[in-house]
Short mmCIF file of N, CA and C in Angstrom, two decimals:
data_model
loop_
_atom_site.label_atom_id
_atom_site.label_comp_id
_atom_site.label_asym_id
_atom_site.label_seq_id
_atom_site.Cartn_x
_atom_site.Cartn_y
_atom_site.Cartn_z
N MET A 1267 0.85 -1.17 0.00
CA MET A 1267 0.00 0.00 0.00
C MET A 1267 0.88 1.22 0.00
N GLY A 1268 0.52 2.24 -0.79
CA GLY A 1268 1.27 3.47 -0.80
C GLY A 1268 1.14 4.16 0.54
N CYS A 1269 2.20 4.84 0.95
CA CYS A 1269 2.12 5.51 2.24
C CYS A 1269 1.32 6.80 2.12
N VAL A 1270 0.72 7.20 3.22
CA VAL A 1270 -0.06 8.44 3.23
C VAL A 1270 0.90 9.58 2.97
N GLY A 1271 0.49 10.50 2.12
CA GLY A 1271 1.33 11.65 1.83
C GLY A 1271 2.13 11.50 0.56
N THR A 1272 1.80 10.54 -0.31
CA THR A 1272 2.54 10.39 -1.56
C THR A 1272 2.23 11.54 -2.50
N LEU A 1273 1.06 12.11 -2.41
CA LEU A 1273 0.72 13.27 -3.24
C LEU A 1273 1.01 14.54 -2.45
N PRO A 1274 1.61 15.53 -3.10
CA PRO A 1274 1.77 16.81 -2.42
C PRO A 1274 0.39 17.37 -2.07
N GLY A 1275 0.31 18.12 -0.98
CA GLY A 1275 -0.96 18.66 -0.51
C GLY A 1275 -1.68 19.49 -1.55
N ASP A 1276 -0.92 20.30 -2.34
CA ASP A 1276 -1.58 21.15 -3.34
C ASP A 1276 -2.16 20.32 -4.48
N VAL A 1277 -1.52 19.21 -4.83
CA VAL A 1277 -2.05 18.34 -5.89
C VAL A 1277 -3.32 17.66 -5.40
N LEU A 1278 -3.32 17.16 -4.16
CA LEU A 1278 -4.51 16.51 -3.62
C LEU A 1278 -5.65 17.51 -3.50
N ALA A 1279 -5.36 18.74 -3.09
CA ALA A 1279 -6.40 19.78 -3.01
C ALA A 1279 -6.97 20.08 -4.39
N GLU A 1280 -6.10 20.15 -5.40
CA GLU A 1280 -6.56 20.39 -6.78
C GLU A 1280 -7.42 19.22 -7.26
N ASP A 1281 -7.00 18.00 -6.91
CA ASP A 1281 -7.76 16.82 -7.30
C ASP A 1281 -9.18 16.88 -6.74
N THR A 1282 -9.30 17.21 -5.48
CA THR A 1282 -10.62 17.20 -4.86
C THR A 1282 -11.50 18.32 -5.39
N GLU A 1283 -10.92 19.43 -5.80
CA GLU A 1283 -11.71 20.51 -6.39
C GLU A 1283 -12.14 20.15 -7.81
N THR A 1284 -11.27 19.49 -8.55
CA THR A 1284 -11.53 19.17 -9.95
C THR A 1284 -12.44 17.95 -10.09
N CYS A 1285 -12.29 16.98 -9.25
CA CYS A 1285 -13.03 15.72 -9.36
C CYS A 1285 -14.38 15.84 -8.67
N THR A 1286 -15.36 16.29 -9.44
CA THR A 1286 -16.70 16.45 -8.87
C THR A 1286 -17.65 15.36 -9.34
N ASP A 1287 -17.20 14.52 -10.24
CA ASP A 1287 -18.02 13.40 -10.70
C ASP A 1287 -17.09 12.28 -11.16
N TRP A 1288 -17.69 11.15 -11.54
CA TRP A 1288 -16.90 9.97 -11.88
C TRP A 1288 -16.10 10.14 -13.15
N ILE A 1289 -16.67 10.82 -14.13
CA ILE A 1289 -15.95 11.01 -15.39
C ILE A 1289 -14.72 11.88 -15.18
N SER A 1290 -14.86 12.95 -14.40
CA SER A 1290 -13.70 13.81 -14.16
C SER A 1290 -12.64 13.08 -13.33
N LEU A 1291 -13.06 12.24 -12.39
CA LEU A 1291 -12.08 11.46 -11.63
C LEU A 1291 -11.35 10.48 -12.54
N GLU A 1292 -12.09 9.82 -13.43
CA GLU A 1292 -11.45 8.88 -14.35
C GLU A 1292 -10.48 9.61 -15.28
N ARG A 1293 -10.88 10.76 -15.78
CA ARG A 1293 -9.98 11.55 -16.65
C ARG A 1293 -8.73 11.98 -15.89
N PHE A 1294 -8.93 12.33 -14.63
CA PHE A 1294 -7.79 12.76 -13.81
C PHE A 1294 -6.84 11.58 -13.57
N ILE A 1295 -7.40 10.40 -13.40
CA ILE A 1295 -6.56 9.20 -13.21
C ILE A 1295 -5.76 8.92 -14.48
N LEU A 1296 -6.43 9.02 -15.64
CA LEU A 1296 -5.76 8.73 -16.90
C LEU A 1296 -4.77 9.82 -17.31
N GLY A 1297 -5.05 11.07 -16.94
CA GLY A 1297 -4.23 12.17 -17.41
C GLY A 1297 -3.20 12.68 -16.43
N GLY A 1298 -3.40 12.44 -15.15
CA GLY A 1298 -2.47 12.95 -14.15
C GLY A 1298 -1.56 11.85 -13.65
N PRO A 1299 -0.25 11.95 -13.90
CA PRO A 1299 0.66 10.87 -13.51
C PRO A 1299 0.68 10.60 -12.01
N GLU A 1300 0.54 11.67 -11.19
CA GLU A 1300 0.55 11.46 -9.74
C GLU A 1300 -0.67 10.66 -9.30
N VAL A 1301 -1.83 11.03 -9.84
CA VAL A 1301 -3.06 10.34 -9.46
C VAL A 1301 -3.09 8.95 -10.08
N ASN A 1302 -2.58 8.82 -11.29
CA ASN A 1302 -2.53 7.51 -11.95
C ASN A 1302 -1.76 6.51 -11.10
N ARG A 1303 -0.67 6.96 -10.49
CA ARG A 1303 0.13 6.07 -9.64
C ARG A 1303 -0.68 5.55 -8.45
N LEU A 1304 -1.61 6.37 -7.95
CA LEU A 1304 -2.42 5.94 -6.81
C LEU A 1304 -3.35 4.78 -7.17
N PHE A 1305 -3.81 4.76 -8.43
CA PHE A 1305 -4.79 3.77 -8.85
C PHE A 1305 -4.19 2.62 -9.67
N MET A 1306 -2.90 2.70 -10.01
CA MET A 1306 -2.27 1.65 -10.81
C MET A 1306 -2.24 0.34 -10.02
N THR A 1307 -2.58 -0.74 -10.70
CA THR A 1307 -2.55 -2.04 -10.03
C THR A 1307 -1.16 -2.64 -10.06
N GLY A 1308 -0.41 -2.39 -11.13
CA GLY A 1308 0.96 -2.88 -11.22
C GLY A 1308 1.06 -4.38 -11.05
N GLU A 1309 2.11 -4.81 -10.39
CA GLU A 1309 2.36 -6.24 -10.19
C GLU A 1309 1.54 -6.82 -9.05
N HIS A 1310 0.93 -5.95 -8.24
CA HIS A 1310 0.19 -6.40 -7.06
C HIS A 1310 -1.23 -5.84 -7.08
N PRO A 1311 -2.09 -6.37 -7.97
CA PRO A 1311 -3.45 -5.83 -8.05
C PRO A 1311 -4.28 -6.08 -6.79
N ASN A 1312 -3.90 -7.10 -6.01
CA ASN A 1312 -4.66 -7.39 -4.79
C ASN A 1312 -4.11 -6.70 -3.55
N ALA A 1313 -3.14 -5.80 -3.77
CA ALA A 1313 -2.63 -5.03 -2.65
C ALA A 1313 -3.70 -4.03 -2.20
N PRO A 1314 -3.71 -3.68 -0.93
CA PRO A 1314 -4.71 -2.71 -0.46
C PRO A 1314 -4.58 -1.39 -1.22
N ALA A 1315 -5.72 -0.77 -1.47
CA ALA A 1315 -5.73 0.50 -2.21
C ALA A 1315 -5.06 1.59 -1.39
N ASP A 1316 -4.49 2.54 -2.09
CA ASP A 1316 -3.85 3.68 -1.45
C ASP A 1316 -4.91 4.51 -0.73
N LEU A 1317 -4.57 5.00 0.45
CA LEU A 1317 -5.53 5.78 1.25
C LEU A 1317 -5.98 7.05 0.53
N GLU A 1318 -5.07 7.66 -0.23
CA GLU A 1318 -5.44 8.88 -0.96
C GLU A 1318 -6.39 8.56 -2.11
N ALA A 1319 -6.24 7.40 -2.73
CA ALA A 1319 -7.17 6.98 -3.78
C ALA A 1319 -8.56 6.75 -3.18
N ILE A 1320 -8.60 6.11 -2.02
CA ILE A 1320 -9.88 5.90 -1.33
C ILE A 1320 -10.50 7.24 -0.97
N TYR A 1321 -9.67 8.19 -0.55
CA TYR A 1321 -10.16 9.52 -0.20
C TYR A 1321 -10.82 10.19 -1.42
N LEU A 1322 -10.20 10.10 -2.59
CA LEU A 1322 -10.77 10.70 -3.80
C LEU A 1322 -12.11 10.05 -4.17
N VAL A 1323 -12.19 8.73 -4.04
CA VAL A 1323 -13.45 8.03 -4.34
C VAL A 1323 -14.53 8.44 -3.34
N ARG A 1324 -14.17 8.50 -2.08
CA ARG A 1324 -15.15 8.93 -1.06
C ARG A 1324 -15.61 10.36 -1.30
N HIS A 1325 -14.71 11.20 -1.77
CA HIS A 1325 -15.06 12.60 -2.06
C HIS A 1325 -16.16 12.67 -3.11
N VAL A 1326 -16.01 11.91 -4.19
CA VAL A 1326 -17.03 11.91 -5.25
C VAL A 1326 -18.33 11.30 -4.72
N LEU A 1327 -18.24 10.24 -3.93
CA LEU A 1327 -19.44 9.65 -3.33
C LEU A 1327 -20.19 10.66 -2.47
N GLU A 1328 -19.45 11.47 -1.72
CA GLU A 1328 -20.08 12.49 -0.87
C GLU A 1328 -20.78 13.55 -1.70
N ILE A 1329 -20.19 13.92 -2.83
CA ILE A 1329 -20.83 14.91 -3.71
C ILE A 1329 -22.16 14.37 -4.20
N TYR A 1330 -22.19 13.11 -4.61
CA TYR A 1330 -23.44 12.52 -5.07
C TYR A 1330 -24.44 12.36 -3.93
N SER A 1331 -23.96 12.08 -2.72
CA SER A 1331 -24.85 11.97 -1.57
C SER A 1331 -25.48 13.32 -1.26
N ASP A 1332 -24.70 14.40 -1.41
CA ASP A 1332 -25.23 15.75 -1.17
C ASP A 1332 -26.32 16.11 -2.16
N LYS A 1333 -26.28 15.53 -3.36
CA LYS A 1333 -27.30 15.81 -4.37
C LYS A 1333 -28.58 15.01 -4.12
N GLY A 1334 -28.58 14.15 -3.13
CA GLY A 1334 -29.76 13.35 -2.83
C GLY A 1334 -29.72 11.96 -3.42
N TYR A 1335 -28.64 11.62 -4.13
CA TYR A 1335 -28.51 10.29 -4.69
C TYR A 1335 -27.99 9.35 -3.61
N ASP A 1336 -28.39 8.11 -3.68
CA ASP A 1336 -27.93 7.11 -2.72
C ASP A 1336 -27.04 6.11 -3.45
N PHE A 1337 -25.94 6.60 -4.01
CA PHE A 1337 -25.08 5.74 -4.80
C PHE A 1337 -24.12 4.92 -3.96
N GLU A 1338 -23.85 5.39 -2.75
CA GLU A 1338 -22.87 4.68 -1.95
C GLU A 1338 -23.31 3.24 -1.70
N ARG A 1339 -24.59 3.02 -1.45
CA ARG A 1339 -25.09 1.67 -1.20
C ARG A 1339 -24.90 0.79 -2.44
N ARG A 1340 -25.26 1.32 -3.61
CA ARG A 1340 -25.11 0.54 -4.85
C ARG A 1340 -23.62 0.32 -5.17
N PHE A 1341 -22.84 1.35 -4.94
CA PHE A 1341 -21.40 1.28 -5.14
C PHE A 1341 -20.81 0.16 -4.28
N LEU A 1342 -21.21 0.10 -3.02
CA LEU A 1342 -20.69 -0.92 -2.11
C LEU A 1342 -21.26 -2.30 -2.43
N MET A 1343 -22.48 -2.37 -2.96
CA MET A 1343 -23.02 -3.67 -3.41
C MET A 1343 -22.15 -4.21 -4.54
N TRP A 1344 -21.80 -3.33 -5.50
CA TRP A 1344 -20.95 -3.74 -6.61
C TRP A 1344 -19.60 -4.19 -6.05
N PHE A 1345 -19.07 -3.42 -5.10
CA PHE A 1345 -17.78 -3.75 -4.50
C PHE A 1345 -17.81 -5.13 -3.85
N SER A 1346 -18.89 -5.44 -3.12
CA SER A 1346 -18.95 -6.73 -2.43
C SER A 1346 -19.03 -7.90 -3.41
N LEU A 1347 -19.59 -7.67 -4.60
CA LEU A 1347 -19.64 -8.73 -5.60
C LEU A 1347 -18.27 -8.99 -6.23
N HIS A 1348 -17.39 -8.00 -6.17
CA HIS A 1348 -16.09 -8.12 -6.85
C HIS A 1348 -14.92 -8.27 -5.89
N SER A 1349 -15.19 -8.41 -4.62
CA SER A 1349 -14.09 -8.61 -3.68
C SER A 1349 -14.53 -9.60 -2.61
N ASN A 1350 -13.59 -10.08 -1.87
CA ASN A 1350 -13.88 -11.03 -0.80
C ASN A 1350 -14.03 -10.33 0.54
N ASN A 1351 -14.04 -9.02 0.52
CA ASN A 1351 -14.08 -8.26 1.77
C ASN A 1351 -15.49 -7.80 2.10
N SER A 1352 -15.61 -7.23 3.26
CA SER A 1352 -16.90 -6.70 3.69
C SER A 1352 -17.22 -5.43 2.92
N LEU A 1353 -18.40 -4.88 3.17
CA LEU A 1353 -18.85 -3.68 2.47
C LEU A 1353 -18.15 -2.45 3.03
N SER A 1354 -16.90 -2.27 2.68
CA SER A 1354 -16.15 -1.11 3.17
C SER A 1354 -15.10 -0.71 2.15
N LEU A 1355 -15.07 0.57 1.83
CA LEU A 1355 -14.06 1.06 0.89
C LEU A 1355 -12.65 0.92 1.47
N SER A 1356 -12.53 0.98 2.78
CA SER A 1356 -11.20 0.93 3.38
C SER A 1356 -10.52 -0.42 3.17
N THR A 1357 -11.27 -1.45 2.79
CA THR A 1357 -10.68 -2.76 2.55
C THR A 1357 -10.51 -3.06 1.06
N ALA A 1358 -10.74 -2.08 0.21
CA ALA A 1358 -10.66 -2.28 -1.24
C ALA A 1358 -9.23 -2.54 -1.68
N THR A 1359 -9.10 -3.37 -2.70
CA THR A 1359 -7.79 -3.57 -3.32
C THR A 1359 -7.63 -2.53 -4.42
N ARG A 1360 -6.41 -2.39 -4.90
CA ARG A 1360 -6.15 -1.42 -5.97
C ARG A 1360 -6.96 -1.75 -7.23
N ALA A 1361 -7.00 -3.02 -7.61
CA ALA A 1361 -7.71 -3.42 -8.83
C ALA A 1361 -9.21 -3.17 -8.71
N VAL A 1362 -9.79 -3.53 -7.58
CA VAL A 1362 -11.23 -3.35 -7.39
C VAL A 1362 -11.58 -1.87 -7.35
N LEU A 1363 -10.79 -1.07 -6.66
CA LEU A 1363 -11.08 0.37 -6.58
C LEU A 1363 -11.00 1.02 -7.96
N ARG A 1364 -10.00 0.65 -8.74
CA ARG A 1364 -9.88 1.21 -10.09
C ARG A 1364 -11.05 0.77 -10.96
N ALA A 1365 -11.44 -0.49 -10.84
CA ALA A 1365 -12.58 -0.99 -11.62
C ALA A 1365 -13.87 -0.29 -11.19
N MET A 1366 -14.00 0.00 -9.90
CA MET A 1366 -15.20 0.69 -9.40
C MET A 1366 -15.33 2.07 -10.04
N VAL A 1367 -14.23 2.78 -10.12
CA VAL A 1367 -14.26 4.12 -10.73
C VAL A 1367 -14.64 4.00 -12.21
N GLY A 1368 -14.11 3.01 -12.90
CA GLY A 1368 -14.45 2.81 -14.31
C GLY A 1368 -15.92 2.50 -14.52
N VAL A 1369 -16.48 1.63 -13.69
CA VAL A 1369 -17.90 1.29 -13.81
C VAL A 1369 -18.77 2.51 -13.51
N ALA A 1370 -18.44 3.24 -12.46
CA ALA A 1370 -19.23 4.42 -12.10
C ALA A 1370 -19.16 5.48 -13.21
N ALA A 1371 -17.99 5.66 -13.82
CA ALA A 1371 -17.86 6.63 -14.92
C ALA A 1371 -18.68 6.18 -16.13
N ASN A 1372 -18.67 4.88 -16.43
CA ASN A 1372 -19.48 4.38 -17.55
C ASN A 1372 -20.97 4.55 -17.29
N ILE A 1373 -21.39 4.33 -16.06
CA ILE A 1373 -22.81 4.53 -15.72
C ILE A 1373 -23.17 6.00 -15.86
N GLN A 1374 -22.27 6.88 -15.45
CA GLN A 1374 -22.54 8.32 -15.60
C GLN A 1374 -22.64 8.69 -17.08
N ARG A 1375 -21.76 8.15 -17.92
CA ARG A 1375 -21.85 8.42 -19.36
C ARG A 1375 -23.17 7.92 -19.93
N LEU A 1376 -23.55 6.70 -19.56
CA LEU A 1376 -24.82 6.15 -20.05
C LEU A 1376 -26.01 6.99 -19.59
N ALA A 1377 -25.98 7.45 -18.35
CA ALA A 1377 -27.08 8.28 -17.84
C ALA A 1377 -27.18 9.58 -18.64
N CYS A 1378 -26.04 10.19 -18.93
CA CYS A 1378 -26.05 11.43 -19.72
C CYS A 1378 -26.62 11.17 -21.12
N ILE A 1379 -26.19 10.08 -21.74
CA ILE A 1379 -26.69 9.75 -23.08
C ILE A 1379 -28.20 9.49 -23.03
N CYS A 1380 -28.65 8.75 -22.03
CA CYS A 1380 -30.10 8.47 -21.89
C CYS A 1380 -30.89 9.76 -21.74
N LEU A 1381 -30.43 10.65 -20.88
CA LEU A 1381 -31.17 11.90 -20.63
C LEU A 1381 -31.16 12.81 -21.85
N ILE A 1382 -30.02 12.92 -22.52
CA ILE A 1382 -29.94 13.76 -23.72
C ILE A 1382 -30.84 13.20 -24.82
N THR A 1383 -30.80 11.88 -25.01
CA THR A 1383 -31.64 11.25 -26.03
C THR A 1383 -33.12 11.43 -25.71
N LEU A 1384 -33.49 11.22 -24.46
CA LEU A 1384 -34.88 11.40 -24.06
C LEU A 1384 -35.35 12.83 -24.30
N HIS A 1385 -34.52 13.79 -23.92
CA HIS A 1385 -34.86 15.20 -24.11
C HIS A 1385 -35.05 15.52 -25.59
N ALA A 1386 -34.14 15.06 -26.43
CA ALA A 1386 -34.23 15.32 -27.87
C ALA A 1386 -35.46 14.67 -28.48
N ARG A 1387 -35.76 13.44 -28.07
CA ARG A 1387 -36.92 12.75 -28.63
C ARG A 1387 -38.23 13.38 -28.17
N LEU A 1388 -38.28 13.84 -26.93
CA LEU A 1388 -39.48 14.54 -26.46
C LEU A 1388 -39.70 15.83 -27.24
N GLN A 1389 -38.61 16.56 -27.46
CA GLN A 1389 -38.74 17.81 -28.22
C GLN A 1389 -39.16 17.53 -29.66
N ALA A 1390 -38.70 16.44 -30.23
CA ALA A 1390 -39.06 16.11 -31.62
C ALA A 1390 -40.49 15.59 -31.72
N ALA A 1391 -40.95 14.85 -30.71
CA ALA A 1391 -42.27 14.23 -30.78
C ALA A 1391 -43.39 15.19 -30.45
N LEU A 1392 -43.15 16.14 -29.58
CA LEU A 1392 -44.22 17.03 -29.13
C LEU A 1392 -44.84 17.85 -30.24
N PRO A 1393 -44.07 18.48 -31.13
CA PRO A 1393 -44.72 19.24 -32.21
C PRO A 1393 -45.59 18.35 -33.11
N GLN A 1394 -45.15 17.13 -33.39
CA GLN A 1394 -45.96 16.22 -34.21
C GLN A 1394 -47.25 15.86 -33.49
N TYR A 1395 -47.18 15.64 -32.21
CA TYR A 1395 -48.36 15.30 -31.42
C TYR A 1395 -49.34 16.47 -31.42
N LEU A 1396 -48.84 17.67 -31.19
CA LEU A 1396 -49.72 18.84 -31.17
C LEU A 1396 -50.34 19.08 -32.54
N HIS A 1397 -49.58 18.85 -33.60
CA HIS A 1397 -50.11 19.03 -34.95
C HIS A 1397 -51.25 18.04 -35.22
N SER A 1398 -51.11 16.81 -34.75
CA SER A 1398 -52.14 15.80 -35.01
C SER A 1398 -53.42 16.04 -34.22
N ILE A 1399 -53.34 16.71 -33.06
CA ILE A 1399 -54.56 16.93 -32.28
C ILE A 1399 -55.21 18.28 -32.56
N ARG A 1400 -54.60 19.11 -33.38
CA ARG A 1400 -55.18 20.43 -33.64
C ARG A 1400 -56.53 20.35 -34.34
N GLY A 1401 -56.80 19.25 -35.00
CA GLY A 1401 -58.09 19.09 -35.68
C GLY A 1401 -59.25 18.91 -34.71
N ILE A 1402 -58.94 18.60 -33.45
CA ILE A 1402 -59.99 18.41 -32.44
C ILE A 1402 -60.40 19.79 -31.93
N PRO A 1403 -61.67 20.18 -32.05
CA PRO A 1403 -62.08 21.54 -31.70
C PRO A 1403 -61.97 21.87 -30.21
N CYS A 1404 -62.07 20.89 -29.31
CA CYS A 1404 -62.07 21.22 -27.88
C CYS A 1404 -60.67 21.43 -27.31
N VAL A 1405 -59.67 21.11 -28.05
CA VAL A 1405 -58.30 21.26 -27.56
C VAL A 1405 -57.77 22.63 -27.96
N MET A 1406 -57.37 23.37 -26.96
CA MET A 1406 -56.80 24.70 -27.22
C MET A 1406 -55.34 24.53 -27.59
N PRO A 1407 -54.87 25.26 -28.59
CA PRO A 1407 -53.44 25.16 -28.92
C PRO A 1407 -52.61 25.67 -27.75
N CYS A 1408 -51.55 24.99 -27.48
CA CYS A 1408 -50.68 25.42 -26.38
C CYS A 1408 -49.34 25.87 -26.94
N GLN A 1409 -48.67 26.63 -26.15
CA GLN A 1409 -47.39 27.17 -26.57
C GLN A 1409 -46.27 26.30 -25.99
N LEU A 1410 -45.35 25.90 -26.84
CA LEU A 1410 -44.21 25.12 -26.38
C LEU A 1410 -43.20 26.03 -25.71
N ARG A 1411 -42.65 25.56 -24.62
CA ARG A 1411 -41.58 26.31 -23.97
C ARG A 1411 -40.58 25.32 -23.38
N ASP A 1412 -39.35 25.72 -23.37
CA ASP A 1412 -38.31 24.87 -22.82
C ASP A 1412 -38.35 24.99 -21.30
N VAL A 1413 -38.45 23.87 -20.62
CA VAL A 1413 -38.50 23.90 -19.16
C VAL A 1413 -37.11 23.68 -18.54
N GLY A 1414 -36.09 23.62 -19.36
CA GLY A 1414 -34.73 23.50 -18.85
C GLY A 1414 -34.29 22.06 -18.68
N PRO A 1415 -33.20 21.87 -17.96
CA PRO A 1415 -32.67 20.51 -17.79
C PRO A 1415 -33.58 19.66 -16.90
N PHE A 1416 -33.31 18.38 -16.91
CA PHE A 1416 -34.08 17.47 -16.08
C PHE A 1416 -33.87 17.78 -14.61
N SER A 1417 -34.86 17.48 -13.80
CA SER A 1417 -34.74 17.71 -12.36
C SER A 1417 -33.84 16.62 -11.75
N TRP A 1418 -33.43 16.84 -10.51
CA TRP A 1418 -32.55 15.88 -9.85
C TRP A 1418 -33.24 14.52 -9.69
N ILE A 1419 -34.55 14.51 -9.50
CA ILE A 1419 -35.24 13.23 -9.31
C ILE A 1419 -35.28 12.44 -10.62
N GLU A 1420 -35.42 13.14 -11.74
CA GLU A 1420 -35.40 12.45 -13.03
C GLU A 1420 -34.01 11.87 -13.30
N GLU A 1421 -32.98 12.65 -12.99
CA GLU A 1421 -31.61 12.14 -13.13
C GLU A 1421 -31.38 10.95 -12.21
N TYR A 1422 -31.85 11.08 -10.97
CA TYR A 1422 -31.67 10.01 -9.99
C TYR A 1422 -32.29 8.71 -10.47
N ARG A 1423 -33.48 8.80 -11.05
CA ARG A 1423 -34.17 7.59 -11.52
C ARG A 1423 -33.39 6.90 -12.63
N VAL A 1424 -32.79 7.68 -13.50
CA VAL A 1424 -31.97 7.09 -14.57
C VAL A 1424 -30.73 6.43 -13.98
N TYR A 1425 -30.03 7.15 -13.09
CA TYR A 1425 -28.85 6.58 -12.45
C TYR A 1425 -29.20 5.32 -11.67
N ARG A 1426 -30.30 5.36 -10.92
CA ARG A 1426 -30.70 4.21 -10.11
C ARG A 1426 -30.98 3.00 -11.01
N ALA A 1427 -31.68 3.22 -12.11
CA ALA A 1427 -31.99 2.11 -13.03
C ALA A 1427 -30.70 1.52 -13.61
N LEU A 1428 -29.76 2.37 -13.98
CA LEU A 1428 -28.50 1.87 -14.55
C LEU A 1428 -27.67 1.12 -13.51
N TRP A 1429 -27.65 1.61 -12.26
CA TRP A 1429 -26.94 0.90 -11.20
C TRP A 1429 -27.61 -0.44 -10.93
N HIS A 1430 -28.94 -0.48 -10.95
CA HIS A 1430 -29.64 -1.76 -10.76
C HIS A 1430 -29.25 -2.75 -11.85
N LEU A 1431 -29.21 -2.27 -13.10
CA LEU A 1431 -28.81 -3.16 -14.20
C LEU A 1431 -27.39 -3.66 -14.01
N GLN A 1432 -26.49 -2.78 -13.58
CA GLN A 1432 -25.09 -3.17 -13.38
C GLN A 1432 -24.98 -4.23 -12.28
N VAL A 1433 -25.62 -3.98 -11.15
CA VAL A 1433 -25.54 -4.93 -10.04
C VAL A 1433 -26.21 -6.25 -10.42
N PHE A 1434 -27.35 -6.19 -11.11
CA PHE A 1434 -28.03 -7.40 -11.56
C PHE A 1434 -27.13 -8.21 -12.49
N SER A 1435 -26.51 -7.53 -13.44
CA SER A 1435 -25.61 -8.20 -14.39
C SER A 1435 -24.43 -8.84 -13.66
N ASP A 1436 -23.84 -8.11 -12.72
CA ASP A 1436 -22.71 -8.65 -11.96
C ASP A 1436 -23.14 -9.80 -11.05
N LEU A 1437 -24.35 -9.70 -10.51
CA LEU A 1437 -24.86 -10.78 -9.67
C LEU A 1437 -25.06 -12.06 -10.48
N LEU A 1438 -25.60 -11.92 -11.68
CA LEU A 1438 -25.75 -13.09 -12.55
C LEU A 1438 -24.39 -13.69 -12.92
N GLU A 1439 -23.43 -12.81 -13.21
CA GLU A 1439 -22.08 -13.28 -13.54
C GLU A 1439 -21.46 -14.00 -12.35
N THR A 1440 -21.63 -13.44 -11.16
CA THR A 1440 -21.10 -14.07 -9.95
C THR A 1440 -21.78 -15.41 -9.70
N GLY A 1441 -23.10 -15.45 -9.88
CA GLY A 1441 -23.84 -16.70 -9.69
C GLY A 1441 -23.39 -17.78 -10.65
N THR A 1442 -23.13 -17.39 -11.89
CA THR A 1442 -22.65 -18.35 -12.88
C THR A 1442 -21.26 -18.86 -12.50
N ARG A 1443 -20.40 -17.93 -12.08
CA ARG A 1443 -19.03 -18.30 -11.69
C ARG A 1443 -19.02 -19.23 -10.47
N LEU A 1444 -19.97 -19.02 -9.54
CA LEU A 1444 -20.04 -19.84 -8.32
C LEU A 1444 -20.95 -21.06 -8.48
N HIS A 1445 -21.43 -21.27 -9.72
CA HIS A 1445 -22.27 -22.42 -10.05
C HIS A 1445 -23.57 -22.46 -9.24
N TRP A 1446 -24.21 -21.30 -9.09
CA TRP A 1446 -25.51 -21.26 -8.43
C TRP A 1446 -26.53 -21.89 -9.35
N SER A 1447 -27.51 -22.56 -8.77
CA SER A 1447 -28.58 -23.13 -9.59
C SER A 1447 -29.54 -22.01 -10.00
N ALA A 1448 -30.40 -22.32 -10.96
CA ALA A 1448 -31.40 -21.33 -11.40
C ALA A 1448 -32.31 -20.94 -10.25
N ASP A 1449 -32.62 -21.89 -9.37
CA ASP A 1449 -33.48 -21.59 -8.21
C ASP A 1449 -32.79 -20.63 -7.23
N ASP A 1450 -31.46 -20.73 -7.13
CA ASP A 1450 -30.73 -19.82 -6.24
C ASP A 1450 -30.79 -18.38 -6.73
N MET A 1451 -30.97 -18.21 -8.04
CA MET A 1451 -30.97 -16.86 -8.61
C MET A 1451 -32.36 -16.31 -8.86
N VAL A 1452 -33.39 -16.92 -8.29
CA VAL A 1452 -34.76 -16.43 -8.43
C VAL A 1452 -34.92 -15.20 -7.55
N TRP A 1453 -35.52 -14.17 -8.13
CA TRP A 1453 -35.74 -12.92 -7.38
C TRP A 1453 -37.03 -13.01 -6.61
N SER A 1454 -37.15 -12.27 -5.54
CA SER A 1454 -38.32 -12.33 -4.66
C SER A 1454 -39.60 -12.01 -5.41
N GLY A 1455 -39.56 -11.12 -6.37
CA GLY A 1455 -40.75 -10.79 -7.15
C GLY A 1455 -41.24 -11.99 -7.93
N GLN A 1456 -40.32 -12.79 -8.44
CA GLN A 1456 -40.69 -13.99 -9.17
C GLN A 1456 -41.23 -15.05 -8.23
N GLU A 1457 -40.70 -15.12 -7.01
CA GLU A 1457 -41.20 -16.07 -6.03
C GLU A 1457 -42.65 -15.75 -5.67
N ASP A 1458 -42.97 -14.46 -5.55
CA ASP A 1458 -44.33 -14.05 -5.24
C ASP A 1458 -45.28 -14.48 -6.34
N ASN A 1459 -44.84 -14.39 -7.60
CA ASN A 1459 -45.68 -14.78 -8.72
C ASN A 1459 -45.93 -16.29 -8.73
N ARG A 1460 -44.94 -17.08 -8.32
CA ARG A 1460 -45.12 -18.53 -8.29
C ARG A 1460 -46.14 -18.93 -7.23
N ALA A 1461 -46.12 -18.24 -6.09
CA ALA A 1461 -47.01 -18.58 -4.99
C ALA A 1461 -48.47 -18.26 -5.32
N ALA A 1462 -48.68 -17.30 -6.21
CA ALA A 1462 -50.05 -16.88 -6.52
C ALA A 1462 -50.78 -17.85 -7.40
#
């Protein structure tokens, strides 16, 4: 494990100001040699993660928690599927911590793409819909206006759905690797349907 204090204080302060989301943290890891060293797995991928790397990951998790998102629980669920340790970032290995940042950044990219695509399709579909209903005499024409970006709850729902898909996918992969039977992988909702 790298010793505490491998990064100069000004570099760590700059990192925490710059890294406000998963994509920026991943870019900082790939582009900054000092930060890259913290997350490199090298010859010992199962070595404990550097404390400063854990600090940077916790910093981004706190930012998302302040926004009302509950990503830490999903993040730790993913972590527990990929490590033999308990649900704690302090026990993460270098390889698992680096993979966690990559997965979180990919989920953030997918969420952005989903929201942008949804916004564009809504804007494209609404004029066609209004044009088709104008022939109905009781419907008053309405004026289109941009209501701005999606609200935090709409963003949260997209992120939550993507994290659920990620954890579900990893759980199936883990079940296959551990040779779980199909009955072991039945979800509670499906069990309720069988009982009915």
